[in-house]
XYZ file of C-alpha atoms in Angstrom:
329
model
C -0.163 -0.091 -0.127
C 2.868 2.312 0.871
C 4.645 1.873 -2.730
C 0.988 2.372 -4.411
C 0.593 5.789 -2.408
C 4.334 6.778 -3.313
C 3.670 5.871 -6.869
C 0.156 7.747 -6.681
C 2.228 10.849 -5.284
C 4.840 10.778 -8.022
C 2.386 10.325 -11.070
C -0.125 13.221 -9.587
C 3.157 15.816 -9.515
C 3.324 14.666 -13.104
C -0.131 15.426 -13.979
C 0.123 18.468 -12.244
C 2.934 19.682 -13.529
C 1.376 18.658 -17.525
C -1.925 20.175 -16.474
C -0.193 23.561 -15.293
C 1.948 23.450 -18.113
C -1.348 22.912 -20.700
C -3.744 25.864 -18.817
C -0.664 28.231 -18.842
C -0.417 28.008 -22.783
C -3.767 29.035 -22.705
C -1.969 32.295 -22.591
C -0.882 32.587 -25.491
C -3.799 31.001 -27.339
C -6.588 33.267 -25.991
C -7.427 36.605 -27.507
C -6.998 38.027 -23.988
C -5.190 40.431 -22.471
C -4.665 40.471 -18.544
C -2.956 43.873 -18.297
C -5.648 45.534 -20.085
C -8.481 43.920 -17.894
C -6.950 44.694 -14.993
C -5.992 48.600 -15.841
C -9.561 49.034 -17.353
C -11.117 49.148 -20.765
C -10.487 52.971 -20.835
C -7.122 53.361 -19.319
C -4.709 54.611 -21.498
C -1.709 52.807 -23.102
C 0.810 53.878 -20.810
C -1.234 52.497 -17.994
C -1.829 49.656 -19.390
C 1.959 49.081 -20.278
C 2.979 49.933 -16.611
C 0.697 47.328 -15.285
C 2.246 44.596 -17.946
C 5.773 45.693 -16.767
C 4.181 45.261 -13.059
C 3.105 41.650 -13.930
C 5.885 40.421 -16.039
C 4.154 39.981 -18.974
C 6.752 41.263 -20.861
C 9.163 38.288 -19.955
C 9.538 35.165 -22.064
C 7.380 32.501 -21.870
C 9.434 30.480 -20.043
C 10.214 32.864 -17.224
C 6.669 33.581 -16.743
C 5.978 29.610 -16.620
C 9.289 29.298 -13.981
C 8.115 31.924 -12.045
C 4.558 30.903 -11.843
C 5.386 27.141 -10.763
C 7.768 29.018 -8.077
C 4.922 30.748 -6.848
C 2.510 27.778 -7.077
C 4.922 25.429 -4.832
C 4.731 28.294 -2.226
C 0.592 27.965 -2.517
C 0.454 31.294 -4.514
C -2.089 30.688 -7.075
C -1.641 34.584 -8.197
C -4.726 37.404 -8.154
C -7.589 37.338 -9.742
C -8.177 39.794 -12.312
C -11.679 39.816 -11.873
C -11.970 39.746 -7.867
C -8.392 41.413 -7.493
C -8.153 39.224 -4.555
C -6.083 36.305 -4.147
C -7.312 33.222 -6.045
C -6.472 30.665 -2.776
C -8.610 33.102 -1.194
C -11.564 32.738 -3.715
C -11.511 29.473 -4.004
C -11.514 28.980 -0.341
C -14.534 30.999 -0.386
C -16.428 28.865 -3.444
C -14.722 25.149 -3.011
C -16.862 24.160 0.282
C -20.233 25.028 -1.982
C -19.049 22.925 -5.066
C -18.001 19.851 -2.736
C -21.085 19.885 -0.617
C -23.140 19.912 -3.869
C -20.792 16.903 -5.440
C -20.800 14.667 -2.564
C -24.198 15.070 -2.127
C -24.658 14.732 -5.797
C -22.734 10.875 -5.843
C -24.311 9.985 -2.315
C -27.756 10.119 -4.137
C -26.598 8.994 -7.350
C -25.251 5.885 -5.709
C -29.002 5.637 -3.613
C -30.211 5.770 -7.082
C -28.235 3.099 -8.348
C -29.366 0.728 -5.614
C -32.645 1.219 -6.351
C -32.349 0.698 -10.197
C -30.377 -2.233 -9.969
C -33.213 -3.672 -7.547
C -35.592 -3.014 -9.737
C -34.198 -4.358 -13.128
C -33.077 -7.417 -11.083
C -36.543 -8.172 -9.823
C -38.011 -7.230 -12.957
C -35.775 -8.550 -15.690
C -36.684 -8.145 -18.989
C -38.768 -4.985 -18.435
C -38.676 -3.304 -21.441
C -40.677 -0.233 -19.676
C -37.691 -0.007 -17.039
C -34.944 -0.784 -19.800
C -36.392 2.482 -21.990
C -37.255 4.534 -18.926
C -33.177 4.368 -18.328
C -32.467 4.789 -21.733
C -34.223 7.989 -21.931
C -32.810 9.091 -18.920
C -29.531 7.924 -19.472
C -29.015 9.177 -22.418
C -30.273 13.124 -21.746
C -27.958 15.406 -22.278
C -27.144 17.159 -18.009
C -27.948 20.810 -19.479
C -31.846 19.681 -20.402
C -32.381 17.585 -17.496
C -31.420 20.309 -15.131
C -33.548 23.173 -17.376
C -36.644 20.596 -17.641
C -35.893 20.109 -13.473
C -35.939 23.607 -13.202
C -38.665 24.687 -15.236
C -41.304 21.848 -13.938
C -40.118 21.779 -10.144
C -39.345 25.435 -9.790
C -40.977 27.544 -12.466
C -44.053 25.752 -13.113
C -45.449 24.080 -9.498
C -43.033 26.210 -7.451
C -42.292 23.093 -4.905
C -38.771 23.673 -4.696
C -36.168 26.618 -4.919
C -34.332 27.099 -8.211
C -31.301 29.966 -7.469
C -29.019 30.331 -5.040
C -27.804 27.933 -2.341
C -29.031 29.525 1.049
C -32.718 31.803 1.643
C -30.637 33.538 4.161
C -28.160 35.469 2.851
C -26.385 36.829 6.079
C -25.872 33.605 7.283
C -21.747 32.402 7.329
C -21.339 29.362 9.282
C -17.933 27.868 10.757
C -16.961 25.151 7.768
C -18.966 26.747 4.449
C -20.610 23.599 4.643
C -24.266 25.189 4.965
C -26.164 21.814 5.871
C -23.485 20.760 8.791
C -23.266 24.488 10.164
C -26.910 24.833 10.364
C -26.522 22.009 12.569
C -23.461 23.475 14.246
C -24.943 26.520 15.227
C -28.199 25.441 15.943
C -30.253 26.275 13.000
C -31.734 23.602 11.796
C -34.020 25.944 9.422
C -30.591 26.791 8.165
C -29.830 23.195 7.064
C -33.166 22.592 6.076
C -33.421 25.209 3.639
C -30.060 24.578 2.323
C -31.384 20.727 1.642
C -34.223 22.178 -0.019
C -32.182 24.720 -2.082
C -29.805 21.958 -3.048
C -32.243 18.973 -4.010
C -32.589 20.362 -7.737
C -28.817 20.799 -8.656
C -28.111 17.230 -6.724
C -30.641 15.430 -8.666
C -29.461 16.702 -11.797
C -25.886 15.425 -11.274
C -27.341 12.062 -9.635
C -29.357 11.100 -12.777
C -26.572 10.141 -14.927
C -25.168 8.819 -12.320
C -27.650 6.387 -10.816
C -28.208 5.101 -14.364
C -24.707 4.483 -15.317
C -24.251 2.640 -12.348
C -27.281 0.831 -11.766
C -27.148 -0.566 -15.219
C -23.369 -1.684 -14.482
C -24.594 -3.177 -10.806
C -27.473 -4.936 -12.287
C -25.495 -6.621 -14.957
C -22.527 -7.489 -12.680
C -25.340 -9.156 -10.388
C -26.708 -11.236 -12.909
C -23.292 -12.880 -14.043
C -22.177 -13.685 -10.475
C -25.614 -15.038 -8.980
C -25.137 -17.135 -12.123
C -21.972 -18.590 -11.033
C -21.835 -22.367 -9.506
C -20.369 -20.730 -6.310
C -23.592 -19.076 -5.811
C -25.697 -21.887 -6.654
C -23.406 -24.082 -4.036
C -24.298 -21.376 -1.354
C -28.076 -21.784 -2.014
C -27.788 -25.484 -1.843
C -26.320 -25.110 1.684
C -29.482 -23.640 2.818
C -28.592 -19.912 2.739
C -31.426 -17.480 2.275
C -31.271 -15.396 -0.975
C -31.069 -12.096 0.766
C -27.602 -13.333 2.596
C -26.208 -14.861 -0.783
C -27.087 -11.630 -2.373
C -24.938 -9.582 0.306
C -22.280 -12.227 1.163
C -21.723 -13.667 -2.490
C -23.278 -11.266 -4.980
C -22.748 -7.602 -3.993
C -19.154 -8.332 -2.932
C -17.949 -10.130 -5.954
C -20.214 -7.893 -8.638
C -18.602 -4.062 -7.027
C -15.725 -3.879 -9.376
C -17.413 -2.906 -12.558
C -19.981 -0.504 -10.752
C -17.103 0.965 -9.054
C -15.303 1.431 -12.017
C -17.931 3.396 -13.637
C -18.752 5.485 -10.583
C -14.926 6.419 -10.732
C -15.712 7.472 -14.638
C -19.104 9.070 -13.688
C -17.080 11.370 -10.825
C -14.914 12.487 -13.000
C -17.280 13.354 -15.633
C -19.248 15.154 -12.935
C -16.559 17.815 -12.439
C -16.931 18.869 -16.156
C -20.949 18.578 -15.066
C -20.741 20.834 -12.146
C -19.763 23.813 -14.626
C -22.724 23.405 -16.547
C -25.314 22.824 -13.083
C -23.937 25.457 -11.263
C -24.439 27.802 -14.305
C -28.209 26.949 -14.390
C -29.199 27.069 -10.921
C -26.920 30.098 -9.633
C -25.025 27.968 -7.308
C -21.959 30.109 -5.750
C -19.266 26.983 -6.098
C -15.968 26.676 -8.275
C -18.394 25.967 -11.357
C -20.088 29.348 -11.451
C -16.744 30.804 -10.426
C -14.835 29.247 -13.134
C -17.552 30.462 -15.872
C -17.711 33.944 -14.701
C -13.509 33.591 -14.676
C -13.559 32.504 -18.377
C -16.409 35.289 -19.351
C -13.755 37.979 -18.185
C -10.536 36.221 -19.308
C -9.277 35.638 -15.669
C -6.514 33.305 -16.697
C -5.197 33.209 -12.875
C -8.500 32.152 -11.208
C -9.264 29.587 -14.492
C -5.357 28.331 -13.892
C -5.963 27.746 -9.960
C -9.320 26.222 -10.813
C -7.756 23.511 -12.998
C -5.127 23.062 -10.205
C -7.998 22.342 -7.358
C -10.147 20.120 -9.962
C -7.064 18.194 -11.159
C -6.061 17.272 -7.306
C -9.642 16.157 -6.779
C -9.292 13.942 -10.227
C -6.285 12.524 -8.918
C -7.368 12.120 -5.347
C -11.059 10.343 -6.495
C -8.934 8.421 -9.096
C -6.671 6.889 -6.081
C -9.721 6.357 -3.860
C -11.488 4.502 -6.463
C -8.428 2.172 -7.057
C -7.802 1.142 -3.468
C -11.712 0.663 -3.380
C -11.364 -1.839 -5.997
C -8.452 -3.717 -4.578
C -10.833 -4.284 -1.369
C -13.459 -5.371 -3.313
C -11.783 -7.918 -5.544
C -8.573 -10.011 -4.201
C -7.073 -10.346 -7.731
C -6.634 -6.524 -8.130
C -3.125 -5.493 -6.577
C -2.190 -2.113 -6.337
């Protein structure tokens, strides 16, 4: 395990270096001038030139990249052109909202996967269930998010469809509103935070639930027809015990791989869903930074998402090795 972790850390550093190089290279592709953005659209050329010199934008790209890596090694992601604050401070402010929504979506997606797998397992060959799953699974994330917002917020007014919390002056100790409401003795805040989270979390959880549920159902059908499962049944074990002791554990590898893939896709889907529901997280922050040509902010968010991506990969691989002894780390 230690060797695997050491290998993962080395691999993570290499991947992050490659990612930083690619994202940093965007500065020469995107037709944007950070000096002009900071100085203002009506600033005279002399003021823009002074800002460019102050930021070192006149230096060769290799020098700028080396300077960026040096700052990165000290945890300095630069200053946002749009908010005029350190990017690390912005990320610290918006990251809890994204983590809260992302983790809730994954938990909801896994629960949906269990329900869908159970439906397919208990009603095998149902064309209606298969058709519904194919329809839901093939719906683009932006369309399902817009449909949810239209029906449950705009038409029925059952759920809030914008923002993260109705209590705009509330600020908790952790930034996770559901937890903070409990910590400070405000259950109304936790309940309101959950209500605001239902629509965006459900939009993100649907593709996870369908994909993982179908994978789990297929793996279960294969495992439950194996000879050792028939032997277990022959020894008198109940179907529930056979399912939990032999079926789920041995069928977990494929669904875990699918879950890993869906979580990786979740990083991109967050950009879309946070934009549609006005969720104040890193996704919305990234979209607004792109619109403002705020390259330091985009680069900082890309590095954070890269670290989260690598962390998810590592956890998925550890989970697969624990579920299947044939997989060694």
